[in-house]
XYZ file of C-alpha atoms in Angstrom:
606
model
C -14.431 45.060 74.881
C -12.489 47.764 73.057
C -9.976 45.164 71.912
C -12.708 42.891 70.592
C -14.306 45.760 68.707
C -10.964 46.672 67.151
C -10.449 43.043 66.085
C -13.864 42.939 64.469
C -13.142 46.162 62.595
C -9.863 44.666 61.379
C -11.633 41.567 60.073
C -14.306 43.719 58.443
C -11.584 45.675 56.655
C -10.415 42.452 55.020
C -13.976 41.667 53.901
C -14.207 45.115 52.324
C -10.809 44.682 50.662
C -11.817 41.637 48.644
C -14.712 43.384 46.889
C -14.695 42.631 43.148
C -11.701 40.305 43.545
C -11.644 38.293 40.263
C -12.138 34.567 40.909
C -12.423 31.756 38.356
C -14.101 28.605 39.668
C -13.782 25.346 37.734
C -14.994 21.849 38.549
C -17.987 19.657 39.231
C -21.106 21.826 39.166
C -24.347 20.242 40.305
C -27.921 21.085 41.213
C -29.145 20.678 44.787
C -32.847 19.908 44.938
C -34.704 20.069 48.252
C -38.184 18.561 48.541
C -40.043 19.357 51.734
C -42.910 17.041 52.630
C -45.333 16.271 55.442
C -45.771 12.774 56.787
C -48.638 11.793 59.079
C -49.140 8.090 58.395
C -47.553 4.909 57.127
C -48.538 3.282 53.886
C -50.373 -0.040 53.897
C -47.909 -1.771 51.577
C -44.876 -1.413 53.840
C -43.727 0.265 57.080
C -42.822 3.397 55.133
C -44.063 6.964 55.609
C -46.547 8.449 53.176
C -45.170 11.818 52.052
C -47.140 14.811 50.822
C -44.916 17.219 48.912
C -45.350 20.827 50.094
C -42.564 22.770 48.394
C -39.463 22.338 46.289
C -36.281 24.425 46.233
C -33.410 24.279 43.756
C -29.939 25.631 44.515
C -26.481 25.593 42.995
C -24.299 22.810 44.366
C -20.666 21.751 44.270
C -18.434 24.086 42.270
C -21.514 26.131 41.371
C -22.267 26.788 45.044
C -18.657 27.810 45.623
C -19.095 30.341 42.810
C -22.372 31.554 44.337
C -20.633 32.032 47.696
C -17.760 33.957 46.089
C -20.281 36.286 44.433
C -22.390 36.616 47.586
C -19.300 37.533 49.600
C -18.478 40.328 47.157
C -16.051 38.685 44.767
C -16.362 38.672 40.995
C -17.119 35.011 40.307
C -16.854 33.256 36.957
C -17.831 29.580 36.711
C -16.454 27.223 34.078
C -17.935 23.733 34.261
C -19.685 21.188 32.054
C -23.458 21.364 32.398
C -25.993 19.109 30.700
C -28.528 20.293 28.157
C -31.414 19.295 30.395
C -33.980 20.694 32.817
C -31.530 20.485 35.721
C -28.996 22.444 33.674
C -31.561 25.144 32.955
C -32.347 25.431 36.653
C -28.651 25.643 37.461
C -28.235 28.490 34.955
C -31.086 30.317 36.682
C -29.414 29.870 40.079
C -26.171 31.307 38.736
C -27.941 34.258 37.122
C -29.796 35.118 40.322
C -26.551 35.058 42.274
C -24.699 37.335 39.860
C -22.188 34.645 38.834
C -20.711 35.044 35.361
C -21.976 31.856 33.772
C -19.337 30.478 31.416
C -20.426 26.877 31.718
C -20.046 24.572 28.726
C -23.095 22.811 27.328
C -22.592 19.036 27.175
C -25.421 17.324 25.217
C -25.897 13.724 26.254
C -24.160 14.210 29.596
C -26.682 14.880 32.381
C -26.237 17.640 34.922
C -25.390 16.022 38.294
C -28.305 16.389 40.716
C -28.643 15.615 44.423
C -32.300 15.352 45.404
C -33.118 15.341 49.100
C -36.522 14.439 50.485
C -37.271 15.840 53.920
C -40.062 15.548 56.459
C -39.946 17.700 59.556
C -36.541 19.018 58.417
C -35.175 15.484 58.674
C -33.568 14.119 55.515
C -35.315 10.826 54.751
C -33.517 9.925 51.562
C -31.254 11.320 48.875
C -31.236 10.411 45.216
C -28.078 11.182 43.219
C -27.683 11.330 39.467
C -24.429 11.907 37.645
C -21.139 10.139 38.294
C -17.590 9.823 37.011
C -18.731 7.385 34.324
C -20.357 10.344 32.544
C -16.987 11.319 31.081
C -16.438 14.276 28.785
C -15.857 13.358 25.171
C -12.782 14.793 23.386
C -14.833 17.628 21.898
C -16.211 18.456 25.340
C -12.695 18.572 26.780
C -11.578 20.936 24.007
C -14.536 23.241 24.589
C -13.910 23.242 28.338
C -10.259 24.179 27.852
C -11.244 26.971 25.477
C -13.756 28.279 28.022
C -11.098 28.197 30.742
C -8.623 30.186 28.692
C -11.221 32.737 27.578
C -12.645 33.176 31.085
C -9.149 33.697 32.480
C -8.459 36.498 30.030
C -11.949 37.948 30.509
C -11.353 38.221 34.251
C -7.900 39.654 33.766
C -9.278 42.337 31.428
C -12.151 43.173 33.787
C -9.665 43.542 36.643
C -7.403 45.896 34.725
C -4.708 43.321 34.029
C -4.654 41.812 37.515
C -4.070 38.064 37.583
C -7.258 36.301 38.719
C -7.653 33.758 41.488
C -8.408 30.130 40.608
C -10.575 27.751 42.635
C -10.593 24.067 41.648
C -13.499 21.929 42.912
C -12.889 18.281 42.026
C -15.552 16.018 43.504
C -14.921 13.038 41.276
C -17.885 13.524 38.932
C -15.826 13.685 35.748
C -15.702 17.434 35.092
C -11.912 17.542 35.452
C -10.391 14.717 33.398
C -6.640 14.292 33.026
C -6.222 16.729 30.071
C -7.979 19.494 32.014
C -5.912 18.823 35.138
C -2.732 18.884 33.041
C -3.750 22.192 31.462
C -4.394 23.796 34.839
C -1.033 22.612 36.157
C 0.698 23.918 33.035
C -1.092 27.291 33.242
C -0.506 27.768 36.984
C 1.438 31.008 36.486
C -1.647 32.725 35.015
C -3.275 32.765 38.473
C -2.140 34.733 41.497
C -3.853 32.557 44.117
C -4.978 28.952 43.635
C -7.337 27.089 45.971
C -7.914 23.342 45.650
C -10.781 21.309 47.077
C -10.464 17.749 45.791
C -11.622 14.367 46.994
C -8.429 12.824 45.611
C -5.584 15.239 46.246
C -3.081 12.863 44.641
C -4.568 13.691 41.231
C -3.292 17.271 41.546
C 0.430 16.824 42.041
C 2.298 19.704 40.438
C -0.432 22.312 40.815
C 1.344 23.991 43.745
C -1.868 25.473 45.187
C -1.904 28.351 47.622
C -4.401 26.524 49.830
C -6.008 23.081 49.972
C -9.102 22.347 52.065
C -9.391 18.568 52.477
C -11.855 16.934 54.800
C -10.403 14.710 57.502
C -11.116 11.632 55.378
C -9.454 13.131 52.295
C -6.383 14.141 54.273
C -5.919 10.728 55.877
C -6.441 8.995 52.548
C -3.609 11.039 51.062
C -1.327 10.258 54.010
C -2.139 6.577 53.849
C -1.229 6.464 50.179
C 1.973 8.383 50.792
C 3.045 5.792 53.408
C 5.559 6.327 56.179
C 7.442 4.751 58.984
C 5.570 2.449 61.320
C 6.111 2.622 65.054
C 5.315 -0.247 67.393
C 2.065 0.333 69.217
C 0.844 -0.510 72.679
C -2.026 0.539 74.881
C -5.533 1.562 74.048
C -6.403 1.589 70.364
C -9.387 3.013 68.613
C -10.026 3.048 64.919
C -12.153 5.104 62.604
C -13.934 3.047 59.993
C -14.125 4.518 56.513
C -17.038 3.287 54.424
C -15.714 1.881 51.148
C -16.009 4.567 48.508
C -16.370 7.954 50.126
C -19.407 9.939 49.040
C -18.647 12.391 46.288
C -20.276 15.443 47.783
C -18.656 16.095 51.125
C -16.856 14.726 54.149
C -16.981 11.053 54.967
C -19.047 9.821 57.854
C -16.779 8.067 60.321
C -17.781 5.536 62.950
C -15.750 4.788 66.073
C -15.216 1.150 67.040
C -12.647 -1.395 68.107
C -9.530 -1.985 66.057
C -9.032 -5.410 64.447
C -8.390 -8.304 66.810
C -9.424 -6.574 70.002
C -12.271 -5.971 72.399
C -14.591 -2.982 72.329
C -13.274 0.169 73.933
C -15.926 0.023 76.637
C -14.439 -3.338 77.711
C -10.892 -2.033 78.142
C -9.475 -2.856 81.555
C -6.060 -3.086 83.161
C -5.822 -6.760 82.156
C -7.226 -6.132 78.709
C -5.466 -2.992 77.462
C -7.318 -3.047 74.201
C -6.780 -4.147 70.639
C -3.410 -3.891 68.958
C -2.199 -4.023 65.384
C -2.708 -2.020 62.229
C -5.621 -2.579 59.891
C -4.857 -4.472 56.728
C -4.884 -2.602 53.421
C -8.221 -4.119 52.516
C -9.821 -2.722 55.640
C -9.182 0.866 54.606
C -9.132 2.225 58.163
C -7.472 5.004 60.063
C -6.085 3.713 63.383
C -5.601 5.705 66.585
C -3.087 3.846 68.740
C -1.461 4.327 72.091
C 2.185 5.223 71.709
C 2.612 8.204 69.459
C 2.088 9.598 66.012
C 2.967 7.781 62.820
C 1.812 7.196 59.307
C 1.705 3.789 57.673
C 0.576 2.479 54.363
C -2.862 1.748 55.771
C -3.589 4.282 58.468
C -2.620 7.080 60.835
C -1.896 6.723 64.552
C -2.228 9.137 67.413
C -1.452 8.924 71.131
C -4.748 8.476 72.969
C -3.090 8.874 76.368
C -1.943 12.422 75.719
C -4.893 13.666 77.747
C -8.546 14.418 77.508
C -9.934 15.783 74.300
C -7.631 13.913 71.925
C -9.585 13.790 68.681
C -9.348 14.250 64.952
C -8.085 17.792 65.437
C -4.995 16.501 67.278
C -4.339 14.020 64.520
C -4.714 16.692 61.839
C -2.490 19.167 63.669
C 0.263 16.571 63.903
C 0.256 15.962 60.164
C -0.074 19.467 58.720
C 3.571 19.643 57.649
C 3.321 16.333 55.815
C 0.092 17.368 54.145
C 1.755 20.552 52.950
C 4.666 18.546 51.593
C 2.475 16.018 49.791
C 0.186 18.640 48.234
C 2.760 21.355 47.598
C 0.353 23.840 49.180
C 1.364 26.902 51.168
C -1.663 26.443 53.427
C -3.554 23.314 54.468
C -6.984 23.626 56.089
C -8.326 20.275 57.289
C -12.074 20.633 57.787
C -13.648 18.611 60.594
C -17.345 19.107 59.904
C -19.117 20.269 63.072
C -15.800 20.259 64.935
C -14.423 23.186 62.955
C -11.070 23.075 61.180
C -7.309 22.869 61.675
C -5.185 25.201 59.549
C -1.424 25.267 59.041
C 0.960 27.380 56.987
C 4.667 27.751 56.370
C 5.338 28.895 59.940
C 4.409 25.432 61.229
C 1.965 26.854 63.762
C -1.389 25.006 63.739
C -4.505 27.093 64.150
C -7.711 25.607 65.476
C -11.181 26.956 64.768
C -14.470 25.705 66.154
C -18.024 25.426 64.894
C -21.443 24.875 66.418
C -22.944 21.389 65.934
C -26.063 21.517 63.771
C -28.326 18.983 62.059
C -26.830 17.532 58.882
C -29.572 19.146 56.781
C -28.306 22.576 57.903
C -24.674 22.030 56.900
C -24.949 21.141 53.205
C -22.606 23.486 51.348
C -21.012 25.006 54.455
C -17.667 23.810 53.140
C -18.253 25.848 49.979
C -18.742 28.976 52.082
C -15.554 28.127 54.005
C -13.594 27.652 50.774
C -14.916 30.874 49.233
C -14.089 33.041 52.247
C -10.668 31.448 52.771
C -9.803 31.978 49.098
C -10.956 35.594 48.992
C -9.102 36.444 52.179
C -5.819 34.910 50.983
C -6.251 36.541 47.561
C -6.597 39.869 49.383
C -3.255 39.181 51.139
C -4.837 38.701 54.553
C -2.635 37.003 57.183
C -3.372 33.301 57.581
C -4.913 33.608 61.087
C -7.308 36.243 59.737
C -8.206 34.140 56.705
C -8.875 31.136 58.937
C -11.095 33.194 61.245
C -13.161 34.609 58.422
C -13.507 31.242 56.677
C -14.782 29.555 59.828
C -17.146 32.429 60.556
C -18.541 32.320 57.024
C -19.202 28.579 57.328
C -20.705 28.863 60.807
C -23.227 31.631 60.139
C -24.681 29.824 57.108
C -25.961 26.757 58.979
C -28.992 28.260 60.709
C -31.575 26.535 58.526
C -32.165 23.646 56.156
C -30.870 24.111 52.624
C -27.689 24.702 50.656
C -25.470 27.143 52.554
C -24.622 30.550 51.113
C -22.845 33.269 53.091
C -23.568 36.831 52.045
C -21.133 39.671 52.578
C -23.792 41.568 54.532
C -24.276 38.631 56.905
C -20.544 38.261 57.450
C -20.162 41.940 58.279
C -23.201 41.831 60.542
C -21.641 38.901 62.422
C -18.642 41.163 62.990
C -20.951 43.923 64.285
C -19.938 45.916 61.251
C -23.051 46.193 59.050
C -22.235 46.810 55.414
C -22.084 50.501 54.678
C -25.319 51.870 53.322
C -25.702 55.491 52.395
C -28.748 57.295 53.742
C -30.188 58.095 50.324
C -33.541 56.930 48.921
C -33.589 54.538 45.993
C -35.571 56.965 43.823
C -33.557 60.156 43.358
C -33.668 63.234 41.178
C -31.020 64.057 38.603
C -29.992 67.103 40.627
C -29.111 64.828 43.574
C -26.834 62.503 41.658
C -23.657 64.591 41.844
C -23.606 64.615 45.647
C -24.626 60.959 45.938
C -21.969 59.722 43.524
C -19.295 61.884 45.162
C -20.131 60.343 48.535
C -19.847 56.811 47.154
C -16.605 57.607 45.376
C -15.143 59.008 48.580
C -15.933 55.666 50.195
C -13.957 53.929 47.449
C -16.951 52.316 45.757
C -17.216 51.774 41.995
C -20.294 52.993 40.109
C -22.141 51.021 37.427
C -24.655 52.853 35.237
C -27.288 51.555 32.817
C -30.430 52.912 31.233
C -33.605 51.738 29.530
C -37.383 51.996 29.326
C -38.140 48.934 31.511
C -41.776 49.229 30.509
C -43.095 45.772 31.446
C -40.591 44.497 33.979
C -39.844 40.811 33.412
C -37.307 38.184 34.371
C -34.957 39.101 31.544
C -34.703 42.608 32.989
C -33.972 41.241 36.447
C -31.198 38.983 35.172
C -29.705 41.829 33.195
C -29.699 44.143 36.212
C -28.274 41.482 38.526
C -25.417 40.907 36.113
C -24.840 44.649 35.815
C -24.773 45.037 39.604
C -22.164 42.273 39.861
C -19.741 44.442 37.881
C -19.345 47.035 40.640
C -20.323 48.244 44.090
C -23.264 50.484 43.129
C -25.839 50.278 40.340
C -27.633 53.383 39.101
C -30.489 52.798 36.652
C -31.675 55.672 34.485
C -35.221 55.123 33.230
C -36.783 56.955 30.290
C -39.663 59.293 31.083
C -43.082 58.617 29.561
C -42.500 61.225 26.850
C -39.126 59.775 26.005
C -40.593 56.259 25.736
C -43.340 57.507 23.374
C -40.755 59.086 21.099
C -38.662 55.904 21.088
C -41.345 53.181 21.075
C -44.470 54.764 19.594
C -47.699 56.388 20.795
C -49.015 53.229 22.503
C -46.064 53.012 24.873
C -45.304 53.022 27.719
C -47.791 50.530 29.104
C -46.847 51.527 32.661
C -46.233 55.132 33.752
C -42.781 56.127 34.881
C -43.901 56.280 38.533
C -44.705 52.564 38.460
C -41.661 51.634 36.419
C -39.345 53.517 38.747
C -40.931 52.056 41.888
C -40.557 48.481 40.623
C -36.921 49.029 39.679
C -36.175 50.616 43.045
C -37.665 47.577 44.796
C -35.064 45.245 43.256
C -32.239 44.307 45.631
C -29.652 44.670 42.867
C -30.601 48.295 42.104
C -29.204 50.999 44.371
C -30.672 54.129 42.796
C -33.195 54.960 40.067
C -33.295 58.285 38.259
C -35.706 59.449 35.524
C -34.464 61.368 32.475
C -36.537 63.270 29.900
C -34.123 63.246 26.970
C -33.891 60.525 24.343
C -30.237 59.943 25.268
C -28.719 59.484 28.742
C -25.642 61.490 27.729
C -26.262 64.307 30.223
C -26.610 61.840 33.101
C -23.479 60.019 32.006
C -21.625 63.336 32.106
C -22.912 63.904 35.658
C -22.312 60.415 37.013
C -19.056 59.653 35.168
C -19.632 55.903 35.712
C -16.758 53.532 36.209
C -18.702 51.004 34.122
C -21.479 51.684 31.624
C -23.602 48.638 30.820
C -25.735 48.026 27.770
C -27.616 44.912 26.684
C -27.433 43.509 23.175
C -25.485 41.386 20.739
C -23.206 44.129 19.446
C -19.621 44.770 20.621
C -18.942 47.616 23.069
C -17.436 49.729 20.289
C -20.868 50.049 18.652
C -22.613 51.352 21.767
C -23.543 54.994 20.954
C -22.528 56.182 24.406
C -19.152 54.379 24.314
C -16.976 57.324 23.165
C -18.407 59.578 25.878
C -17.959 56.964 28.609
C -14.364 56.253 27.600
C -13.562 59.966 27.372
C -14.735 60.239 30.987
C -12.443 57.392 32.015
C -15.031 54.612 32.232
C -15.421 51.160 30.711
C -18.230 49.905 28.476
C -19.702 46.422 28.901
C -22.328 44.695 26.795
C -23.844 41.785 28.633
C -24.521 39.838 25.480
C -27.668 37.864 25.053
C -30.107 37.501 27.901
C -32.372 34.557 27.033
C -35.840 35.321 28.320
C -39.038 37.200 27.671
C -39.029 40.448 25.720
C -41.353 43.325 26.576
C -42.718 43.480 23.026
C -43.513 39.753 23.016
C -45.323 40.003 26.351
C -47.423 42.945 25.173
C -48.258 41.170 21.908
C -49.280 38.026 23.760
C -51.594 40.021 26.051
C -53.177 41.703 23.052
C -53.680 38.424 21.197
C -55.353 36.817 24.201
C -57.688 39.780 24.679
C -58.694 39.703 21.016
C -59.357 35.947 20.783
C -60.406 34.398 24.093
C -61.685 31.174 22.469
C -60.742 27.865 24.145
C -58.718 26.804 21.141
C -56.348 29.722 21.541
C -56.356 29.770 25.323
C -54.392 26.532 25.513
C -50.831 27.115 26.514
C -48.428 26.934 23.593
C -44.645 27.167 23.481
C -43.706 30.787 23.915
C -41.329 31.851 21.126
C -40.131 34.700 23.287
C -38.480 32.207 25.638
C -35.727 31.767 23.084
C -35.382 35.460 22.349
C -32.401 37.353 23.579
C -33.246 40.863 24.564
C -31.829 44.008 26.050
C -33.488 46.318 28.583
C -36.322 47.617 26.445
């Protein structure tokens, strides 16, 4: 037991070490839409269930979900991807904001945001509707804007990390976000990234990238091997084959069905006189063959010895081909994911490592591969040994599949699974200014970075929440200083604040992204800044950091200043004015809902 506890502490140390690790994610971002319905009868027109929609959930998918997982696990995630100027794109932006991902996506008018809509009844997926495919190619201007965003995001991450080279994650799911010019640019700029992870449906498109790690599914790995070709060995004995549906789905591992190889009887009819089918599938059949005499790769399939003993499965096949996969991809590490069967991982030492997972319904496993990729990447970027990285990646994927929906693994959940709950200090959220010195010193002793911001936060709205979530993503601890009622009156006028400081402070303290709230009486937070000495001071607005009044003080104390730019949402002043206008003119003509001009406003924490 003591040894197990020590191992869990060692793994938890790695999780702590990747905090704020800068990671740039690029690729096919999509929106996952889940529609949950009840079904109690069939319709009269056809033997089809009648569905009554009960609730709808939207989540980031594809490269966007990988970015969400990186942020949830404690990394500093920046997403660069083309996103349509449509409702689905707006929802995807919201998902990224809520997760604390730095949204550097590129608006692509006329190109829809890819969406995967799943309809469920009783947690069983009944159908899925996909929109968005590789035919929705980026135009030349879109490619140029994407390359500019990539270069700027790379330098932004490097600056935020004090000059440290960021990690790159490439998610290529064949939906057109990574055309040839973008792939060529990433290959050419490889030296700008310390660690590179690649998850691609067609690994052959990425020759020359020299990734640190690739994470193909079993189908993607065998497709690459089949294209690469190899020596054919004569085969005898019992053969099985795995049938690949033509055109693998573009959002995850292929579904494989086991059957008889061409020209033979079914496996359940194999006898001593009928040893089973022989022969390789033809190129048009697109199959992976498991034959009876050994391991080989041909132009059309892969073979494995089925008489090596019980339990011979896809893991055995993958283990036998790790070296070739490394050679064909140029990767230091290859992790072949096997869906509910876990994964097989191999590195330069040639030693395969097997991890296992718990079988779950398909509706529980959507996005589990994104959690695996995020944890594997963060661990390798933090210089964790490969066995440790493989353990943490499998654990992150496994603990996310407990319920229906798109999988996201949080750092707190990963640490809890290791019996190492994330460290929480025993301080209340609402604190006095005289307590801050001791609290901050305790956090600093634990090696945690402090982010500080201030504002009136009079009528708390979604713009505030986004702003605070983005601020929290910049460090380990967020302290919010809120103006007292007297201070707000001096700054905003005699009719403000609308809500007393007790209410404003309580609402702020209830937000998950806020660690501590402190009230200050002065018009300026300078005295609190002197006491806290924040690592990062955050201000909202459209001005550069140099124009922030507190910037000289923060920099003199050794901190950085960040302005979060525009936060598109509702402003406090607009909300108050709308309430007043409704109370003054309650007539039906004015009570009809009109477009809210404040939706396009870009506000700071006022």
